[in-house]
mmCIF file of C-alpha atoms in Angstrom:
data_model
loop_
_atom_site.group_PDB
_atom_site.id
_atom_site.type_symbol
_atom_site.label_atom_id
_atom_site.label_comp_id
_atom_site.label_asym_id
_atom_site.label_seq_id
_atom_site.Cartn_x
_atom_site.Cartn_y
_atom_site.Cartn_z
ATOM 1 C CA LYS L 139 0.299 -0.384 -0.369
ATOM 2 C CA GLN L 140 0.876 3.644 -0.433
ATOM 3 C CA GLU L 141 2.357 5.612 1.602
ATOM 4 C CA VAL L 142 2.954 9.571 1.328
ATOM 5 C CA THR L 143 4.714 11.380 4.092
ATOM 6 C CA GLN L 144 5.060 15.023 4.169
ATOM 7 C CA ILE L 145 7.927 17.004 6.567
ATOM 8 C CA PRO L 146 7.655 19.349 8.085
ATOM 9 C CA ALA L 147 4.020 18.813 9.416
ATOM 10 C CA ALA L 148 4.008 22.891 10.072
ATOM 11 C CA LEU L 149 6.637 25.707 9.145
ATOM 12 C CA SER L 150 6.544 29.244 9.800
ATOM 13 C CA VAL L 151 9.075 31.816 8.108
ATOM 14 C CA PRO L 152 9.582 35.564 7.718
ATOM 15 C CA GLU L 153 8.531 37.110 4.340
ATOM 16 C CA GLY L 154 11.106 36.954 1.774
ATOM 17 C CA GLU L 155 12.518 34.005 2.512
ATOM 18 C CA ASN L 156 12.961 30.599 0.085
ATOM 19 C CA LEU L 157 11.570 27.441 1.658
ATOM 20 C CA VAL L 158 11.861 23.638 0.862
ATOM 21 C CA LEU L 159 8.633 20.783 1.630
ATOM 22 C CA ASN L 160 9.324 17.774 1.265
ATOM 23 C CA CYS L 161 7.257 15.045 0.450
ATOM 24 C CA SER L 162 8.344 11.156 0.130
ATOM 25 C CA PHE L 163 6.745 8.101 -1.259
ATOM 26 C CA THR L 164 6.873 4.162 -0.522
ATOM 27 C CA ASP L 165 6.219 2.793 -3.660
ATOM 28 C CA SER L 166 7.747 4.097 -6.878
ATOM 29 C CA ALA L 167 5.830 2.719 -9.392
ATOM 30 C CA ILE L 168 3.699 5.717 -9.939
ATOM 31 C CA TYR L 169 2.398 7.730 -13.217
ATOM 32 C CA ASN L 170 2.774 11.152 -11.699
ATOM 33 C CA LEU L 171 3.135 13.092 -8.640
ATOM 34 C CA GLN L 172 0.734 16.215 -7.696
ATOM 35 C CA TRP L 173 1.160 19.528 -5.345
ATOM 36 C CA PHE L 174 -2.014 21.030 -4.101
ATOM 37 C CA ARG L 175 -2.552 24.272 -1.885
ATOM 38 C CA GLN L 176 -5.221 24.186 0.129
ATOM 39 C CA ASP L 177 -6.115 27.447 1.750
ATOM 40 C CA PRO L 178 -8.691 27.069 5.028
ATOM 41 C CA GLY L 179 -12.139 26.186 4.373
ATOM 42 C CA LYS L 180 -11.187 26.343 0.728
ATOM 43 C CA GLY L 181 -11.094 23.233 -2.063
ATOM 44 C CA LEU L 182 -7.516 22.163 -3.371
ATOM 45 C CA THR L 183 -6.167 24.122 -5.925
ATOM 46 C CA SER L 184 -3.812 22.735 -8.549
ATOM 47 C CA LEU L 185 0.123 23.862 -8.150
ATOM 48 C CA LEU L 186 2.275 21.492 -9.826
ATOM 49 C CA LEU L 187 1.835 18.057 -11.617
ATOM 50 C CA ILE L 188 5.439 16.346 -12.223
ATOM 51 C CA GLN L 189 4.772 13.047 -14.784
ATOM 52 C CA SER L 190 7.284 10.026 -13.575
ATOM 53 C CA SER L 191 9.590 10.932 -16.451
ATOM 54 C CA GLN L 192 9.975 14.103 -15.413
ATOM 55 C CA ARG L 193 12.906 15.554 -13.020
ATOM 56 C CA GLU L 194 11.085 18.624 -11.953
ATOM 57 C CA GLN L 195 8.180 21.292 -13.167
ATOM 58 C CA THR L 196 8.422 25.051 -12.624
ATOM 59 C CA SER L 197 5.386 27.553 -12.090
ATOM 60 C CA GLY L 198 6.307 31.246 -11.134
ATOM 61 C CA ARG L 199 8.287 31.118 -7.727
ATOM 62 C CA LEU L 200 7.570 27.672 -7.731
ATOM 63 C CA ASN L 201 9.645 24.553 -8.416
ATOM 64 C CA ALA L 202 8.967 21.052 -7.915
ATOM 65 C CA SER L 203 11.548 18.140 -8.453
ATOM 66 C CA LEU L 204 10.896 14.698 -8.221
ATOM 67 C CA ASP L 205 13.166 11.314 -7.462
ATOM 68 C CA LYS L 206 11.282 8.182 -8.514
ATOM 69 C CA SER L 207 13.797 5.995 -7.973
ATOM 70 C CA SER L 208 14.423 7.409 -4.218
ATOM 71 C CA GLY L 209 10.566 8.284 -3.047
ATOM 72 C CA ARG L 210 11.169 11.531 -3.117
ATOM 73 C CA SER L 211 9.819 14.893 -3.954
ATOM 74 C CA THR L 212 10.824 18.972 -2.985
ATOM 75 C CA LEU L 213 8.613 21.754 -3.821
ATOM 76 C CA TYR L 214 10.703 24.717 -3.530
ATOM 77 C CA ILE L 215 9.093 28.441 -3.165
ATOM 78 C CA ALA L 216 11.011 31.479 -3.870
ATOM 79 C CA ALA L 217 10.917 34.740 -2.215
ATOM 80 C CA SER L 218 7.632 33.642 0.595
ATOM 81 C CA GLN L 219 4.952 35.936 0.955
ATOM 82 C CA PRO L 220 2.571 36.612 3.480
ATOM 83 C CA GLY L 221 -0.141 35.110 0.348
ATOM 84 C CA ASP L 222 1.775 31.715 0.326
ATOM 85 C CA SER L 223 0.064 30.869 3.622
ATOM 86 C CA ALA L 224 -1.590 27.784 3.179
ATOM 87 C CA THR L 225 -1.570 24.436 3.736
ATOM 88 C CA TYR L 226 0.445 22.235 1.063
ATOM 89 C CA LEU L 227 -0.287 18.536 0.015
ATOM 90 C CA CYS L 228 1.295 16.090 -2.220
ATOM 91 C CA ALA L 229 -0.253 13.115 -3.591
ATOM 92 C CA VAL L 230 0.693 10.651 -5.904
ATOM 93 C CA ARG L 231 -0.504 8.601 -8.730
ATOM 94 C CA GLY L 232 0.157 4.865 -8.331
ATOM 95 C CA SER L 233 0.251 2.892 -11.739
ATOM 96 C CA SER L 234 -0.355 -0.381 -10.158
ATOM 97 C CA GLY L 235 -3.950 -2.139 -10.008
ATOM 98 C CA SER L 236 -5.892 -0.333 -6.934
ATOM 99 C CA ALA L 237 -3.263 2.288 -6.198
ATOM 100 C CA ARG L 238 -3.896 4.218 -9.263
ATOM 101 C CA GLN L 239 -5.724 6.485 -7.328
ATOM 102 C CA LEU L 240 -4.209 9.571 -5.675
ATOM 103 C CA THR L 241 -2.674 8.706 -2.316
ATOM 104 C CA PHE L 242 -2.136 11.932 -0.167
ATOM 105 C CA GLY L 243 0.397 13.160 2.644
ATOM 106 C CA SER L 244 -0.844 14.597 5.358
ATOM 107 C CA GLY L 245 0.015 18.380 4.681
ATOM 108 C CA THR L 246 2.493 20.616 5.827
ATOM 109 C CA GLN L 247 0.871 24.099 7.038
ATOM 110 C CA LEU L 248 3.012 27.014 5.958
ATOM 111 C CA THR L 249 2.204 30.280 7.505
ATOM 112 C CA VAL L 250 4.568 33.258 5.954
ATOM 113 C CA LEU L 251 5.222 36.074 9.266
ATOM 114 C CA PRO L 252 4.740 39.640 7.404
ATOM 115 C CA ASP I 206 -12.560 25.718 -10.600
ATOM 116 C CA ALA I 207 -15.560 26.115 -13.165
ATOM 117 C CA GLY I 208 -14.823 22.948 -14.844
ATOM 118 C CA ILE I 209 -16.659 20.957 -11.482
ATOM 119 C CA THR I 210 -19.318 22.295 -9.727
ATOM 120 C CA GLN I 211 -20.374 20.833 -6.526
ATOM 121 C CA SER I 212 -23.791 20.550 -4.599
ATOM 122 C CA PRO I 213 -24.797 21.704 -1.973
ATOM 123 C CA ARG I 214 -21.982 23.801 -0.690
ATOM 124 C CA HIS I 215 -23.784 23.487 2.824
ATOM 125 C CA LYS I 216 -25.814 20.657 4.171
ATOM 126 C CA VAL I 217 -27.525 20.050 7.670
ATOM 127 C CA THR I 218 -29.498 16.659 8.511
ATOM 128 C CA GLU I 219 -30.844 14.802 11.349
ATOM 129 C CA THR I 220 -29.216 11.225 11.979
ATOM 130 C CA GLY I 221 -30.652 8.335 9.720
ATOM 131 C CA THR I 222 -32.217 10.220 6.901
ATOM 132 C CA PRO I 223 -30.681 9.743 3.140
ATOM 133 C CA VAL I 224 -28.260 11.955 1.548
ATOM 134 C CA THR I 225 -27.124 12.762 -1.689
ATOM 135 C CA LEU I 226 -23.926 14.438 -2.834
ATOM 136 C CA ARG I 227 -23.357 15.987 -6.423
ATOM 137 C CA CYS I 228 -20.696 16.718 -8.625
ATOM 138 C CA HIS I 229 -21.075 17.822 -11.961
ATOM 139 C CA GLN I 230 -18.296 18.620 -14.852
ATOM 140 C CA THR I 231 -18.047 19.997 -17.337
ATOM 141 C CA GLU I 232 -14.703 18.488 -19.058
ATOM 142 C CA ASN I 233 -15.696 15.101 -20.311
ATOM 143 C CA HIS I 234 -13.148 13.589 -17.993
ATOM 144 C CA ARG I 235 -13.436 9.861 -17.504
ATOM 145 C CA TYR I 236 -12.349 9.413 -14.329
ATOM 146 C CA MET I 237 -14.476 11.416 -11.167
ATOM 147 C CA TYR I 238 -13.840 10.301 -7.012
ATOM 148 C CA TRP I 239 -15.378 11.445 -3.979
ATOM 149 C CA TYR I 240 -13.237 12.423 -1.298
ATOM 150 C CA ARG I 241 -13.387 12.806 2.465
ATOM 151 C CA GLN I 242 -11.747 15.269 4.401
ATOM 152 C CA ASP I 243 -11.427 15.278 8.488
ATOM 153 C CA PRO I 244 -9.081 16.453 10.834
ATOM 154 C CA GLY I 245 -6.511 13.724 11.609
ATOM 155 C CA HIS I 246 -6.918 11.969 8.501
ATOM 156 C CA GLY I 247 -6.445 13.903 6.137
ATOM 157 C CA LEU I 248 -8.017 12.749 2.592
ATOM 158 C CA ARG I 249 -9.337 9.682 1.895
ATOM 159 C CA LEU I 250 -10.899 7.861 -1.020
ATOM 160 C CA ILE I 251 -14.512 6.969 -0.555
ATOM 161 C CA HIS I 252 -15.631 5.775 -4.228
ATOM 162 C CA TYR I 253 -14.741 6.715 -8.031
ATOM 163 C CA SER I 254 -15.934 6.002 -11.226
ATOM 164 C CA TYR I 255 -13.997 5.180 -14.041
ATOM 165 C CA GLY I 256 -17.019 5.267 -17.118
ATOM 166 C CA VAL I 257 -20.255 5.223 -16.766
ATOM 167 C CA LYS I 258 -22.173 3.138 -14.954
ATOM 168 C CA ASP I 259 -18.207 1.531 -13.956
ATOM 169 C CA THR I 260 -17.675 2.445 -10.426
ATOM 170 C CA ASP I 261 -15.186 0.766 -7.475
ATOM 171 C CA LYS I 262 -15.392 1.356 -3.922
ATOM 172 C CA GLY I 263 -12.184 3.466 -2.272
ATOM 173 C CA GLU I 264 -10.400 2.636 1.075
ATOM 174 C CA VAL I 265 -13.646 4.173 3.554
ATOM 175 C CA SER I 266 -16.760 2.994 1.387
ATOM 176 C CA ASP I 267 -18.765 1.278 3.864
ATOM 177 C CA GLY I 268 -22.400 3.699 4.037
ATOM 178 C CA TYR I 269 -21.666 5.208 1.218
ATOM 179 C CA SER I 270 -22.891 4.538 -2.886
ATOM 180 C CA VAL I 271 -22.325 6.211 -6.016
ATOM 181 C CA SER I 272 -24.192 5.921 -9.479
ATOM 182 C CA ARG I 273 -22.666 7.272 -12.306
ATOM 183 C CA SER I 274 -25.189 7.573 -15.521
ATOM 184 C CA LYS I 275 -23.866 9.842 -17.344
ATOM 185 C CA THR I 276 -20.245 11.276 -18.052
ATOM 186 C CA GLU I 277 -21.138 14.648 -16.236
ATOM 187 C CA ASP I 278 -22.394 13.482 -13.065
ATOM 188 C CA PHE I 279 -21.353 11.946 -10.391
ATOM 189 C CA LEU I 280 -24.184 11.438 -7.221
ATOM 190 C CA LEU I 281 -22.782 10.274 -3.256
ATOM 191 C CA THR I 282 -25.487 8.839 -1.338
ATOM 192 C CA LEU I 283 -25.363 8.163 2.218
ATOM 193 C CA GLU I 284 -28.610 5.837 2.731
ATOM 194 C CA SER I 285 -28.677 6.701 5.868
ATOM 195 C CA ALA I 286 -26.213 9.368 7.661
ATOM 196 C CA THR I 287 -24.465 8.396 11.006
ATOM 197 C CA SER I 288 -22.884 11.724 13.145
ATOM 198 C CA SER I 289 -19.637 9.956 12.131
ATOM 199 C CA GLN I 290 -20.277 11.145 8.575
ATOM 200 C CA THR I 291 -19.452 14.502 9.534
ATOM 201 C CA SER I 292 -17.169 15.678 7.059
ATOM 202 C CA VAL I 293 -16.158 18.004 4.099
ATOM 203 C CA TYR I 294 -17.043 15.933 0.722
ATOM 204 C CA PHE I 295 -13.997 16.545 -2.246
ATOM 205 C CA CYS I 296 -15.049 16.083 -6.008
ATOM 206 C CA ALA I 297 -12.314 15.370 -8.205
ATOM 207 C CA ILE I 298 -12.021 14.666 -11.914
ATOM 208 C CA SER I 299 -9.467 13.492 -13.949
ATOM 209 C CA GLY I 300 -8.524 12.427 -17.390
ATOM 210 C CA ASP I 301 -6.479 9.235 -18.482
ATOM 211 C CA VAL I 302 -3.610 7.930 -15.793
ATOM 212 C CA ASN I 303 -0.892 11.224 -16.769
ATOM 213 C CA TYR I 304 -3.547 13.756 -15.958
ATOM 214 C CA GLY I 305 -3.765 15.639 -12.873
ATOM 215 C CA TYR I 306 -6.692 16.115 -10.795
ATOM 216 C CA THR I 307 -9.239 18.970 -10.419
ATOM 217 C CA PHE I 308 -10.839 19.108 -6.966
ATOM 218 C CA GLY I 309 -14.750 20.847 -6.969
ATOM 219 C CA SER I 310 -15.076 23.586 -3.661
ATOM 220 C CA GLY I 311 -16.446 20.603 -1.228
ATOM 221 C CA THR I 312 -19.780 20.043 0.485
ATOM 222 C CA ARG I 313 -19.580 20.723 3.970
ATOM 223 C CA LEU I 314 -21.718 17.984 5.625
ATOM 224 C CA THR I 315 -23.150 18.051 9.541
ATOM 225 C CA VAL I 316 -25.175 14.969 11.010
ATOM 226 C CA VAL I 317 -27.291 15.818 14.191
#
């Protein structure tokens, strides 16, 4: 059974810092990995999608990397802003049998202080 | 996201009553999913569909049923609501396996 772990569970940084969120997964048989953002009381917004054949994806100040063989992904946020405060979720889509659905990590709650 | 809508957005119901939540998509995507999100448990898959009339169970399917009679609609039914089903329910859609998921805005269900 696929398990996804996110470290740290919570993170508080001053505005302007660069930061890294970590995600690890136990089964490397995946189609892709997706990073989401969730604001309190809201739905999930997709940030980046990385296919299993890719090493990284970039969108604005966000950069996500994927090392499938080691079961790890990182989300790098450059020059953090208070508006980046949210919970960040990592999810992997397995490529075998019943694992063909997204399995989520428990999230990292990010607070960027003005 | 404009391509997926959930209704209702909020609902309060009494224990033992049936409840149906609706997910509607305009993207013509093959896959549709129902998740619930609870503090301490994160997002858990309830049921999913891989085509019209093709559905399967997720990890927390007990007490729930689903139906998909059209590509665009995926219904989640609680046959007899219990307090443990108080949660936020999210619908998601996806194209083929190389697509990402798009989530709806959620339905907050309270069973009293």
